[in-house]
Amino acid sequence: MEMQLVQILANVISLLTVLSCLFLKVPQILYIRKKQSADGIYMQAMLMEITGFTIVTLYNYTNQYSVMTYLEYPIILLQVYVLLYYVLKFKGYLSAPVVPFLITAYFVTILCFVLEILPKEILSYLVPFCTPLSGSAKVTYIYGIIKAANADAVSLTTWIISVLTNISRLFTVYVDSADTKLMINFLVSTTLSAGVLATAIYYQRYPTKPTPQKQRRRRSLSADRNHQHKE
């Protein structure tokens, strides 16, 4: 009876986690669109984030774990794709020739795992790397904010949701599978998401004036974007 209650509680938390993740990156996307700027957001961090989310999603799917324990990952991935589009756009990389090639290679690889062309055992070796990968992505976010001395493009709502969903996932994974690899991943992710949140709060509350060199660079990028819009 007690175990049934715990399982019901885990299912409810899973559902709430998935629902909250429907809007996880939406505040960040809207924020960037409004600011017309991706300052303080490192593309390297986003690519690491996409890689980690993709590996964990495929790992759960190929091991036939309960969908409710990982449904937020494909949901978040869809939002990160949109966010990446705007970051590429506002950083001026959208028209780079390598972009379509990398996108095609990425989705072909996913399809190979789903169709079992590539063995799922590969994912078992890759999952442990998701923890340092996720950690590196969030450290890069923190570094980007500190280097830019600007967190204007960072949505606090997004990172608050991230912290809460990671905490809830620690509990639900423990109840569902007690998979140590996944639990360590969520523990590290929770800690570093809190770090990004704290850094963003600090730089939004105590903004640092940009140096003349950074001001010139921002004006140059803004002029380039305006020129592109006119064309």
CSV table of C-alpha atoms in Angstrom, one decimal:
chain,number,residue,atom,x,y,z
A,1,MET,CA,0.0,0.0,0.0
A,2,GLU,CA,2.8,2.4,0.9
A,3,MET,CA,4.7,1.6,-2.3
A,4,GLN,CA,1.5,2.2,-4.3
A,5,LEU,CA,1.1,5.7,-2.7
A,6,VAL,CA,4.8,6.5,-3.5
A,7,GLN,CA,4.3,5.4,-7.1
A,8,ILE,CA,1.2,7.5,-7.4
A,9,LEU,CA,3.0,10.5,-5.9
A,10,ALA,CA,5.9,9.9,-8.4
A,11,ASN,CA,3.4,9.8,-11.3
A,12,VAL,CA,1.8,13.0,-10.2
A,13,ILE,CA,5.2,14.8,-9.9
A,14,SER,CA,6.2,13.4,-13.3
A,15,LEU,CA,3.0,14.8,-14.8
A,16,LEU,CA,3.6,18.2,-13.2
A,17,THR,CA,7.3,18.2,-14.3
A,18,VAL,CA,6.3,17.4,-17.9
A,19,LEU,CA,3.6,20.2,-17.8
A,20,SER,CA,6.1,22.7,-16.5
A,21,CYS,CA,8.6,21.8,-19.2
A,22,LEU,CA,6.1,22.7,-21.9
A,23,PHE,CA,7.0,26.3,-21.2
A,24,LEU,CA,10.6,25.8,-19.9
A,25,LYS,CA,12.4,27.7,-22.7
A,26,VAL,CA,9.5,29.8,-23.8
A,27,PRO,CA,10.3,32.7,-21.5
A,28,GLN,CA,13.9,32.6,-22.8
A,29,ILE,CA,12.8,32.6,-26.4
A,30,LEU,CA,10.4,35.5,-25.9
A,31,TYR,CA,13.0,37.4,-24.0
A,32,ILE,CA,15.6,37.1,-26.8
A,33,ARG,CA,13.1,38.0,-29.4
A,34,LYS,CA,12.1,41.1,-27.4
A,35,LYS,CA,15.7,42.1,-26.8
A,36,GLN,CA,16.8,41.3,-30.4
A,37,SER,CA,20.0,40.1,-28.8
A,38,ALA,CA,21.7,36.9,-27.6
A,39,ASP,CA,24.4,38.6,-25.5
A,40,GLY,CA,25.5,36.4,-22.6
A,41,ILE,CA,24.3,33.2,-24.2
A,42,TYR,CA,27.0,30.9,-25.5
A,43,MET,CA,26.1,28.8,-28.5
A,44,GLN,CA,28.6,26.1,-27.3
A,45,ALA,CA,26.6,25.7,-24.2
A,46,MET,CA,23.4,25.2,-26.2
A,47,LEU,CA,25.0,22.6,-28.4
A,48,MET,CA,26.2,20.7,-25.4
A,49,GLU,CA,22.7,20.9,-23.9
A,50,ILE,CA,21.1,19.6,-27.1
A,51,THR,CA,23.6,16.7,-27.2
A,52,GLY,CA,23.0,15.8,-23.6
A,53,PHE,CA,19.2,15.9,-23.9
A,54,THR,CA,19.3,13.8,-27.0
A,55,ILE,CA,21.5,11.1,-25.5
A,56,VAL,CA,19.3,10.8,-22.4
A,57,THR,CA,16.1,10.7,-24.4
A,58,LEU,CA,17.4,8.0,-26.7
A,59,TYR,CA,18.8,6.1,-23.7
A,60,ASN,CA,15.5,6.1,-21.9
A,61,TYR,CA,13.6,5.2,-25.1
A,62,THR,CA,15.8,2.3,-26.2
A,63,ASN,CA,15.7,0.9,-22.7
A,64,GLN,CA,11.9,1.1,-22.7
A,65,TYR,CA,11.7,3.1,-19.5
A,66,SER,CA,8.4,4.7,-18.5
A,67,VAL,CA,7.7,7.5,-20.9
A,68,MET,CA,6.5,9.8,-18.1
A,69,THR,CA,10.0,9.7,-16.6
A,70,TYR,CA,11.7,11.3,-19.6
A,71,LEU,CA,8.9,12.9,-21.7
A,72,GLU,CA,10.1,16.4,-20.8
A,73,TYR,CA,13.4,15.8,-22.7
A,74,PRO,CA,11.9,15.7,-26.2
A,75,ILE,CA,9.6,18.6,-25.2
A,76,ILE,CA,12.5,20.7,-24.1
A,77,LEU,CA,14.5,19.7,-27.2
A,78,LEU,CA,11.8,21.1,-29.5
A,79,GLN,CA,12.0,24.4,-27.6
A,80,VAL,CA,15.8,24.4,-27.6
A,81,TYR,CA,15.7,24.0,-31.4
A,82,VAL,CA,13.7,27.2,-31.6
A,83,LEU,CA,16.0,29.0,-29.2
A,84,LEU,CA,19.0,27.9,-31.2
A,85,TYR,CA,17.4,29.3,-34.3
A,86,TYR,CA,17.1,32.8,-32.7
A,87,VAL,CA,20.6,32.6,-31.2
A,88,LEU,CA,22.1,31.8,-34.6
A,89,LYS,CA,20.0,34.6,-36.1
A,90,PHE,CA,21.0,37.3,-33.7
A,91,LYS,CA,24.6,36.2,-33.7
A,92,GLY,CA,24.7,36.3,-37.5
A,93,TYR,CA,25.5,32.6,-38.0
A,94,LEU,CA,22.2,31.4,-39.5
A,95,SER,CA,23.5,31.6,-43.1
A,96,ALA,CA,26.7,29.7,-42.4
A,97,PRO,CA,27.1,26.7,-44.9
A,98,VAL,CA,28.0,24.3,-42.1
A,99,VAL,CA,24.6,24.7,-40.4
A,100,PRO,CA,22.4,22.5,-42.7
A,101,PHE,CA,25.1,19.8,-42.8
A,102,LEU,CA,25.3,19.6,-39.0
A,103,ILE,CA,21.5,19.5,-38.7
A,104,THR,CA,21.2,16.7,-41.3
A,105,ALA,CA,23.9,14.6,-39.6
A,106,TYR,CA,22.2,15.1,-36.2
A,107,PHE,CA,18.8,13.9,-37.2
A,108,VAL,CA,20.2,11.0,-39.3
A,109,THR,CA,22.1,9.8,-36.1
A,110,ILE,CA,18.9,10.0,-34.1
A,111,LEU,CA,17.0,8.0,-36.7
A,112,CYS,CA,19.7,5.3,-36.7
A,113,PHE,CA,19.3,4.7,-33.0
A,114,VAL,CA,15.5,4.7,-33.1
A,115,LEU,CA,15.5,2.2,-36.0
A,116,GLU,CA,18.2,0.2,-34.1
A,117,ILE,CA,20.7,0.5,-37.0
A,118,LEU,CA,23.1,1.7,-34.3
A,119,PRO,CA,23.2,-0.6,-31.2
A,120,LYS,CA,21.7,0.9,-28.0
A,121,GLU,CA,24.8,-0.3,-26.1
A,122,ILE,CA,26.5,2.8,-27.5
A,123,LEU,CA,24.1,5.0,-25.5
A,124,SER,CA,25.0,3.1,-22.3
A,125,TYR,CA,28.6,4.2,-22.8
A,126,LEU,CA,27.5,7.8,-23.7
A,127,VAL,CA,25.1,8.4,-20.8
A,128,PRO,CA,27.8,8.8,-18.1
A,129,PHE,CA,29.3,11.6,-20.3
A,130,CYS,CA,25.9,13.5,-20.1
A,131,THR,CA,26.7,14.5,-16.5
A,132,PRO,CA,30.0,16.3,-17.4
A,133,LEU,CA,28.4,17.5,-20.6
A,134,SER,CA,25.4,19.0,-18.8
A,135,GLY,CA,27.8,20.4,-16.2
A,136,SER,CA,30.0,21.9,-18.9
A,137,ALA,CA,27.0,23.5,-20.7
A,138,LYS,CA,25.9,25.2,-17.5
A,139,VAL,CA,29.4,26.3,-16.5
A,140,THR,CA,29.7,27.8,-20.0
A,141,TYR,CA,26.4,29.6,-19.5
A,142,ILE,CA,27.8,31.0,-16.2
A,143,TYR,CA,31.1,31.9,-18.0
A,144,GLY,CA,29.2,33.6,-20.8
A,145,ILE,CA,27.2,35.8,-18.4
A,146,ILE,CA,30.3,36.7,-16.4
A,147,LYS,CA,32.4,37.5,-19.5
A,148,ALA,CA,29.6,39.7,-20.9
A,149,ALA,CA,28.9,41.1,-17.5
A,150,ASN,CA,25.4,41.1,-18.7
A,151,ALA,CA,22.4,38.8,-18.1
A,152,ASP,CA,19.8,40.8,-19.9
A,153,ALA,CA,19.2,38.0,-22.4
A,154,VAL,CA,18.8,35.4,-19.7
A,155,SER,CA,15.3,34.5,-18.5
A,156,LEU,CA,15.1,33.9,-14.7
A,157,THR,CA,11.8,32.0,-15.1
A,158,THR,CA,13.5,29.5,-17.4
A,159,TRP,CA,16.2,28.7,-14.8
A,160,ILE,CA,13.8,28.6,-11.8
A,161,ILE,CA,11.7,26.0,-13.7
A,162,SER,CA,14.9,24.1,-14.5
A,163,VAL,CA,16.0,23.9,-10.9
A,164,LEU,CA,12.6,22.7,-9.7
A,165,THR,CA,12.2,20.1,-12.5
A,166,ASN,CA,15.6,18.6,-11.9
A,167,ILE,CA,14.8,18.2,-8.2
A,168,SER,CA,11.5,16.5,-9.0
A,169,ARG,CA,13.2,14.2,-11.4
A,170,LEU,CA,15.6,13.0,-8.7
A,171,PHE,CA,12.6,11.6,-6.8
A,172,THR,CA,10.7,10.1,-9.8
A,173,VAL,CA,13.7,8.3,-11.3
A,174,TYR,CA,14.5,6.9,-7.9
A,175,VAL,CA,11.0,5.5,-7.6
A,176,ASP,CA,10.8,4.3,-11.2
A,177,SER,CA,14.2,2.7,-11.8
A,178,ALA,CA,16.7,3.9,-9.2
A,179,ASP,CA,19.1,4.3,-12.2
A,180,THR,CA,22.3,5.6,-10.5
A,181,LYS,CA,23.6,7.2,-13.8
A,182,LEU,CA,20.5,9.2,-14.3
A,183,MET,CA,20.2,10.2,-10.6
A,184,ILE,CA,23.8,11.5,-10.5
A,185,ASN,CA,23.1,13.4,-13.7
A,186,PHE,CA,20.0,15.1,-12.2
A,187,LEU,CA,21.8,16.0,-8.9
A,188,VAL,CA,24.7,17.7,-10.8
A,189,SER,CA,22.2,19.4,-13.1
A,190,THR,CA,20.2,20.8,-10.2
A,191,THR,CA,23.3,22.2,-8.5
A,192,LEU,CA,24.6,23.9,-11.7
A,193,SER,CA,21.2,25.2,-12.8
A,194,ALA,CA,21.0,26.9,-9.4
A,195,GLY,CA,24.4,28.3,-10.2
A,196,VAL,CA,23.3,29.8,-13.5
A,197,LEU,CA,20.2,31.2,-11.8
A,198,ALA,CA,22.2,32.9,-9.0
A,199,THR,CA,24.7,34.3,-11.5
A,200,ALA,CA,21.9,35.7,-13.7
A,201,ILE,CA,20.1,37.3,-10.7
A,202,TYR,CA,23.4,38.9,-9.6
A,203,TYR,CA,24.2,40.5,-13.0
A,204,GLN,CA,20.6,41.6,-13.6
A,205,ARG,CA,20.5,43.2,-10.2
A,206,TYR,CA,24.0,44.7,-10.3
A,207,PRO,CA,24.7,45.2,-14.1
A,208,THR,CA,28.3,46.2,-15.1
A,209,LYS,CA,28.7,48.9,-17.7
A,210,PRO,CA,30.3,47.5,-20.9
A,211,THR,CA,33.7,48.7,-21.9
A,212,PRO,CA,34.1,51.0,-24.9
A,213,GLN,CA,35.4,48.1,-27.0
A,214,LYS,CA,32.2,46.0,-26.2
A,215,GLN,CA,30.0,49.0,-26.9
A,216,ARG,CA,31.6,49.4,-30.3
A,217,ARG,CA,31.2,45.7,-31.0
A,218,ARG,CA,27.5,45.8,-30.1
A,219,ARG,CA,26.9,48.8,-32.3
A,220,SER,CA,28.6,47.1,-35.2
A,221,LEU,CA,26.5,43.9,-34.7
A,222,SER,CA,23.4,46.0,-34.5
A,223,ALA,CA,24.3,47.9,-37.7
A,224,ASP,CA,24.9,44.6,-39.5
A,225,ARG,CA,21.5,43.2,-38.4
A,226,ASN,CA,19.7,46.3,-39.5
A,227,HIS,CA,21.5,46.1,-42.9
A,228,GLN,CA,20.4,42.5,-43.3
A,229,HIS,CA,16.8,43.4,-42.4
A,230,LYS,CA,16.8,46.1,-45.0
A,231,GLU,CA,18.0,43.7,-47.7
